[in-house]
Amino acid sequence: MTFTLHSSVIISTDVQRFLYLNKWSWANFSNIKTCSVAAFLQHTKFKCGIYFVKPQEVCSIFFYRDVVLHQNDYVGFNRRASFDRADLRHMAVEWVKCCYLWLLLWLYIWASESRNTRRSLDDDLLQPYTRGHGPTHSHRHVRACQAVIYGNTTHESWPSSSRGGRPVAESNVIVTDVEEGTRWVLGHMTVVHDPLKAMSVLEPGGLDGCRMHHRVSVEDTAKAAGCLYAQNGGFFNTKSGECLGNVVSSGRLVRDSGGVQNAQFGIRSDGTLVFGYLSQEDVLDRSNPFVQLVSGVIWLLRNGEIYINQSLEAECSETQETGSLRYFVDVVSARTAVGHDKEGRLILFQIDGQTKKRGMNLWQVAEFLKKNGVINAINLDGGGSSTFVTDGSLASYPSDHCTSDSRWRCSRDVSTVLCVHQRRCHPANCSEHGECVDGHCHCQRGWQGPACDTLVCQPPACGPHGVCTASGCVCDAGWRGANCSEGCLPGFYGDACTKTCSCFNGGSCDPVSGRCICPPGFQDKTCEKVCPLGFFGASCAQECRCDNLCPCDPQTGSCNATLPGETNSTLHRAGHCLARQMITSWRREEEAHRKQPYLTERSWLIITLVLTSLLLASMIVLLHQACRQSATSRFPERTDYSYVPLRDINGAASCTRETGESGNGSLGLEESDFEEEIWSP
């Protein structure tokens, strides 16, 4: 049964993961029967993957476009697949790229291996615990088991030396006899004059070395950090490379052991040297935090006395390759230790040796340090880890054999390193308020303290009206002076009293906001306006009480006030204006109260025109009658006749109709209507 894949995902029982991204893809198989090395390309993005199934077999890199997956988990080409020239050309280019990349990778690995040919076999192991690191009991147990003379304090603190000048440290070679001259040992003792500024705990290889479980030789770590002198520090897991115990490097907490009770060495931010057993609260204390901290095993000296037996009780547990903790203490080997003298100078101690053959046991180390004035000291990692470096070069004789040739000895890759360097400031940037010169911060103006982190101006120097800054007191608005205790001078206001008031007529301004406070008789934002007539006093809030509402003095309110000429002119104009307004008002009131006519002017005009027209018409009629009378007077013969109006005749006719029904009579009257003249008796 055969499956041809084009744009899908197929997962079988024997194939853990098969991803077909595009026409060109890559895959990861757990069982490939045809070859042990397979490389596949992605069409859109170049990828080259190699997966080893059988290390003994190697086959040529092949590319595919159509993949065939058989039931027997056989992976190969589909013989029916066809490729054009562009595909073949692309395949060839990608194949060349893949081979070129793998060639570069191989050259890089070969070069890296060639640089590290002098690696140690880690054959001289000297570790104190078989399982884990440190005892299982708590800090309370250590405190309860120690001598009464120490009270509840399980560690010792000592002020460190801060002597300036050069050199920062002095290192001497030790050649001393042990066991009454029957055996001689060689080593180094370094005295650091300013531990706070000239000694640091370094992670292997630099920053994050412990987090990444790096193991780096003391030479490489010291050379990268510019160390004048360096020696190995705390313990580590030889298999995983994990740093063990507490680690603080230059103020940064790298590792917290969780309260494991092993001997500790540290330097606090104020320069205090600390040796002994610490609780987790002590390690994490932020009031005076550790800037350097490393863990050892066995507290050698406490207040000038050998403290090994008490340490065995406090740190008791089984050891690792070398047996019990007692054996770890008693066996001769290469040793490393750190301590301090009564002047607060730090002492770095390293002795060459080889476990069970040469070197010192911890009793001999403690006795030697005590004779040389060391007050407190702890033991650090020893055996093949014991290494001392000067200016980046190995100065000690390591006990581990080299991997390349067992005839030679090579230094071991370790974890933390104690580095002596030129004086440095803490913090290195002087809190961004100064410049570090030979381990001393030269503070900028307004800052003080070893780290330039404290203002020169400190409360309550500025009183309740100012704030301390690097430039001195910054006063609140309305206040001035070195300590902000003086108010602004008249005419000034605002921050530091630098703004000028703009008030007139004797007005004063508020020293904070600059708002004008006007004298009596004046108003407005700048006190330029006099109170309006009839008002006086502060803010012109009072009314005058003068007879006849006469104006008063705008400042005092006195009615016997002599007003200035401009005011009189203003009053004169105001009187005229007021009189006009009053007359206008009276007229409006009079018209408002006057009886309104029933007819409007327009109606009266129409009536007048009508009456005039009637008058003219009657005049015309009269003139016409006058003209007729004048015409009658021209014919006198007709004077025997008289004029009888028609209405009289009509009345007589009606009477006749009432007395008689005679038709003739009616006719006679009707006919007489047509007569113009009637005889008069």
PDB file of N, CA and C in Angstrom, residues 218-266:
ATOM      1  N   VAL A 218      39.785  29.355  35.148  1.00  0.00           N
ATOM      2  CA  VAL A 218      40.043  30.604  35.864  1.00  0.00           C
ATOM      3  C   VAL A 218      40.792  31.583  34.962  1.00  0.00           C
ATOM      4  N   GLU A 219      41.688  31.070  34.124  1.00  0.00           N
ATOM      5  CA  GLU A 219      42.442  31.952  33.223  1.00  0.00           C
ATOM      6  C   GLU A 219      41.515  32.725  32.297  1.00  0.00           C
ATOM      7  N   ASP A 220      40.558  32.020  31.667  1.00  0.00           N
ATOM      8  CA  ASP A 220      39.677  32.678  30.699  1.00  0.00           C
ATOM      9  C   ASP A 220      38.765  33.692  31.382  1.00  0.00           C
ATOM     10  N   THR A 221      38.203  33.308  32.530  1.00  0.00           N
ATOM     11  CA  THR A 221      37.320  34.240  33.231  1.00  0.00           C
ATOM     12  C   THR A 221      38.096  35.460  33.713  1.00  0.00           C
ATOM     13  N   ALA A 222      39.298  35.238  34.252  1.00  0.00           N
ATOM     14  CA  ALA A 222      40.102  36.350  34.772  1.00  0.00           C
ATOM     15  C   ALA A 222      40.575  37.265  33.658  1.00  0.00           C
ATOM     16  N   LYS A 223      40.947  36.689  32.530  1.00  0.00           N
ATOM     17  CA  LYS A 223      41.436  37.510  31.425  1.00  0.00           C
ATOM     18  C   LYS A 223      40.322  38.389  30.872  1.00  0.00           C
ATOM     19  N   ALA A 224      39.128  37.838  30.753  1.00  0.00           N
ATOM     20  CA  ALA A 224      38.004  38.620  30.223  1.00  0.00           C
ATOM     21  C   ALA A 224      37.608  39.755  31.165  1.00  0.00           C
ATOM     22  N   ALA A 225      37.791  39.545  32.488  1.00  0.00           N
ATOM     23  CA  ALA A 225      37.386  40.559  33.462  1.00  0.00           C
ATOM     24  C   ALA A 225      38.511  41.515  33.819  1.00  0.00           C
ATOM     25  N   GLY A 226      39.721  41.306  33.300  1.00  0.00           N
ATOM     26  CA  GLY A 226      40.829  42.193  33.607  1.00  0.00           C
ATOM     27  C   GLY A 226      41.344  42.034  35.029  1.00  0.00           C
ATOM     28  N   CYS A 227      41.378  40.819  35.534  1.00  0.00           N
ATOM     29  CA  CYS A 227      41.806  40.577  36.914  1.00  0.00           C
ATOM     30  C   CYS A 227      43.337  40.655  37.012  1.00  0.00           C
ATOM     31  N   LEU A 228      43.809  41.291  38.085  1.00  0.00           N
ATOM     32  CA  LEU A 228      45.234  41.277  38.384  1.00  0.00           C
ATOM     33  C   LEU A 228      45.628  39.932  38.973  1.00  0.00           C
ATOM     34  N   TYR A 229      44.836  39.463  39.916  1.00  0.00           N
ATOM     35  CA  TYR A 229      45.019  38.146  40.530  1.00  0.00           C
ATOM     36  C   TYR A 229      43.643  37.485  40.593  1.00  0.00           C
ATOM     37  N   ALA A 230      43.634  36.167  40.488  1.00  0.00           N
ATOM     38  CA  ALA A 230      42.361  35.449  40.546  1.00  0.00           C
ATOM     39  C   ALA A 230      42.598  34.034  41.041  1.00  0.00           C
ATOM     40  N   GLN A 231      41.617  33.517  41.770  1.00  0.00           N
ATOM     41  CA  GLN A 231      41.654  32.125  42.191  1.00  0.00           C
ATOM     42  C   GLN A 231      40.239  31.571  42.177  1.00  0.00           C
ATOM     43  N   ASN A 232      40.135  30.255  42.134  1.00  0.00           N
ATOM     44  CA  ASN A 232      38.819  29.631  42.061  1.00  0.00           C
ATOM     45  C   ASN A 232      38.037  29.924  43.334  1.00  0.00           C
ATOM     46  N   GLY A 233      36.696  29.856  43.228  1.00  0.00           N
ATOM     47  CA  GLY A 233      35.844  30.210  44.351  1.00  0.00           C
ATOM     48  C   GLY A 233      35.037  29.052  44.886  1.00  0.00           C
ATOM     49  N   GLY A 234      33.696  29.114  44.691  1.00  0.00           N
ATOM     50  CA  GLY A 234      32.792  28.156  45.302  1.00  0.00           C
ATOM     51  C   GLY A 234      32.756  26.811  44.605  1.00  0.00           C
ATOM     52  N   PHE A 235      32.002  25.882  45.224  1.00  0.00           N
ATOM     53  CA  PHE A 235      31.849  24.523  44.701  1.00  0.00           C
ATOM     54  C   PHE A 235      30.852  24.508  43.541  1.00  0.00           C
ATOM     55  N   PHE A 236      30.853  23.409  42.786  1.00  0.00           N
ATOM     56  CA  PHE A 236      29.959  23.251  41.639  1.00  0.00           C
ATOM     57  C   PHE A 236      29.741  21.775  41.377  1.00  0.00           C
ATOM     58  N   ASN A 237      28.707  21.475  40.626  1.00  0.00           N
ATOM     59  CA  ASN A 237      28.415  20.102  40.238  1.00  0.00           C
ATOM     60  C   ASN A 237      29.287  19.746  39.040  1.00  0.00           C
ATOM     61  N   THR A 238      30.156  18.758  39.212  1.00  0.00           N
ATOM     62  CA  THR A 238      31.101  18.432  38.146  1.00  0.00           C
ATOM     63  C   THR A 238      30.435  17.829  36.926  1.00  0.00           C
ATOM     64  N   LYS A 239      29.216  17.334  37.068  1.00  0.00           N
ATOM     65  CA  LYS A 239      28.524  16.722  35.929  1.00  0.00           C
ATOM     66  C   LYS A 239      27.686  17.740  35.159  1.00  0.00           C
ATOM     67  N   SER A 240      26.900  18.539  35.889  1.00  0.00           N
ATOM     68  CA  SER A 240      26.003  19.486  35.214  1.00  0.00           C
ATOM     69  C   SER A 240      26.579  20.897  35.096  1.00  0.00           C
ATOM     70  N   GLY A 241      27.628  21.187  35.871  1.00  0.00           N
ATOM     71  CA  GLY A 241      28.194  22.526  35.860  1.00  0.00           C
ATOM     72  C   GLY A 241      27.446  23.521  36.718  1.00  0.00           C
ATOM     73  N   GLU A 242      26.456  23.078  37.476  1.00  0.00           N
ATOM     74  CA  GLU A 242      25.641  23.986  38.288  1.00  0.00           C
ATOM     75  C   GLU A 242      26.469  24.586  39.422  1.00  0.00           C
ATOM     76  N   CYS A 243      26.354  25.902  39.602  1.00  0.00           N
ATOM     77  CA  CYS A 243      26.984  26.559  40.740  1.00  0.00           C
ATOM     78  C   CYS A 243      26.246  26.143  42.008  1.00  0.00           C
ATOM     79  N   LEU A 244      26.988  25.940  43.090  1.00  0.00           N
ATOM     80  CA  LEU A 244      26.407  25.489  44.342  1.00  0.00           C
ATOM     81  C   LEU A 244      26.545  26.577  45.409  1.00  0.00           C
ATOM     82  N   GLY A 245      25.590  26.568  46.360  1.00  0.00           N
ATOM     83  CA  GLY A 245      25.626  27.547  47.441  1.00  0.00           C
ATOM     84  C   GLY A 245      25.080  28.899  47.007  1.00  0.00           C
ATOM     85  N   ASN A 246      25.337  29.909  47.833  1.00  0.00           N
ATOM     86  CA  ASN A 246      24.906  31.276  47.531  1.00  0.00           C
ATOM     87  C   ASN A 246      25.938  31.962  46.652  1.00  0.00           C
ATOM     88  N   VAL A 247      25.445  32.755  45.707  1.00  0.00           N
ATOM     89  CA  VAL A 247      26.338  33.524  44.832  1.00  0.00           C
ATOM     90  C   VAL A 247      25.744  34.917  44.645  1.00  0.00           C
ATOM     91  N   VAL A 248      26.514  35.943  45.012  1.00  0.00           N
ATOM     92  CA  VAL A 248      26.170  37.333  44.709  1.00  0.00           C
ATOM     93  C   VAL A 248      27.374  37.928  44.002  1.00  0.00           C
ATOM     94  N   SER A 249      27.147  38.478  42.823  1.00  0.00           N
ATOM     95  CA  SER A 249      28.234  39.039  42.024  1.00  0.00           C
ATOM     96  C   SER A 249      27.960  40.507  41.740  1.00  0.00           C
ATOM     97  N   SER A 250      28.807  41.370  42.310  1.00  0.00           N
ATOM     98  CA  SER A 250      28.706  42.830  42.095  1.00  0.00           C
ATOM     99  C   SER A 250      27.303  43.345  42.375  1.00  0.00           C
ATOM    100  N   GLY A 251      26.752  42.915  43.498  1.00  0.00           N
ATOM    101  CA  GLY A 251      25.444  43.388  43.933  1.00  0.00           C
ATOM    102  C   GLY A 251      24.272  42.669  43.328  1.00  0.00           C
ATOM    103  N   ARG A 252      24.495  41.706  42.455  1.00  0.00           N
ATOM    104  CA  ARG A 252      23.411  40.986  41.789  1.00  0.00           C
ATOM    105  C   ARG A 252      23.307  39.575  42.354  1.00  0.00           C
ATOM    106  N   LEU A 253      22.123  39.243  42.891  1.00  0.00           N
ATOM    107  CA  LEU A 253      21.908  37.903  43.437  1.00  0.00           C
ATOM    108  C   LEU A 253      21.826  36.907  42.287  1.00  0.00           C
ATOM    109  N   VAL A 254      22.845  36.069  42.181  1.00  0.00           N
ATOM    110  CA  VAL A 254      22.917  35.078  41.105  1.00  0.00           C
ATOM    111  C   VAL A 254      22.249  33.779  41.523  1.00  0.00           C
ATOM    112  N   ARG A 255      22.496  33.380  42.782  1.00  0.00           N
ATOM    113  CA  ARG A 255      21.933  32.108  43.244  1.00  0.00           C
ATOM    114  C   ARG A 255      21.663  32.184  44.743  1.00  0.00           C
ATOM    115  N   ASP A 256      20.485  31.712  45.121  1.00  0.00           N
ATOM    116  CA  ASP A 256      20.084  31.623  46.517  1.00  0.00           C
ATOM    117  C   ASP A 256      19.992  30.142  46.875  1.00  0.00           C
ATOM    118  N   SER A 257      20.786  29.692  47.844  1.00  0.00           N
ATOM    119  CA  SER A 257      20.825  28.276  48.196  1.00  0.00           C
ATOM    120  C   SER A 257      19.600  27.838  48.974  1.00  0.00           C
ATOM    121  N   GLY A 258      18.763  28.810  49.410  1.00  0.00           N
ATOM    122  CA  GLY A 258      17.584  28.454  50.175  1.00  0.00           C
ATOM    123  C   GLY A 258      17.874  28.199  51.638  1.00  0.00           C
ATOM    124  N   GLY A 259      18.965  28.760  52.148  1.00  0.00           N
ATOM    125  CA  GLY A 259      19.280  28.611  53.568  1.00  0.00           C
ATOM    126  C   GLY A 259      20.158  27.437  53.903  1.00  0.00           C
ATOM    127  N   VAL A 260      20.823  26.820  52.927  1.00  0.00           N
ATOM    128  CA  VAL A 260      21.734  25.705  53.209  1.00  0.00           C
ATOM    129  C   VAL A 260      22.889  26.219  54.071  1.00  0.00           C
ATOM    130  N   GLN A 261      23.217  25.474  55.134  1.00  0.00           N
ATOM    131  CA  GLN A 261      24.185  25.936  56.119  1.00  0.00           C
ATOM    132  C   GLN A 261      25.596  25.446  55.809  1.00  0.00           C
ATOM    133  N   ASN A 262      26.269  26.227  54.970  1.00  0.00           N
ATOM    134  CA  ASN A 262      27.695  26.055  54.725  1.00  0.00           C
ATOM    135  C   ASN A 262      28.392  27.367  55.054  1.00  0.00           C
ATOM    136  N   ALA A 263      29.693  27.291  55.265  1.00  0.00           N
ATOM    137  CA  ALA A 263      30.465  28.490  55.576  1.00  0.00           C
ATOM    138  C   ALA A 263      30.395  29.470  54.402  1.00  0.00           C
ATOM    139  N   GLN A 264      30.182  30.753  54.723  1.00  0.00           N
ATOM    140  CA  GLN A 264      29.994  31.772  53.700  1.00  0.00           C
ATOM    141  C   GLN A 264      31.037  32.881  53.866  1.00  0.00           C
ATOM    142  N   PHE A 265      31.387  33.492  52.740  1.00  0.00           N
ATOM    143  CA  PHE A 265      32.188  34.714  52.755  1.00  0.00           C
ATOM    144  C   PHE A 265      31.483  35.743  51.887  1.00  0.00           C
ATOM    145  N   GLY A 266      31.335  36.962  52.437  1.00  0.00           N
ATOM    146  CA  GLY A 266      30.686  38.006  51.668  1.00  0.00           C
ATOM    147  C   GLY A 266      31.155  39.389  52.078  1.00  0.00           C
TER     148      GLY A 266
END
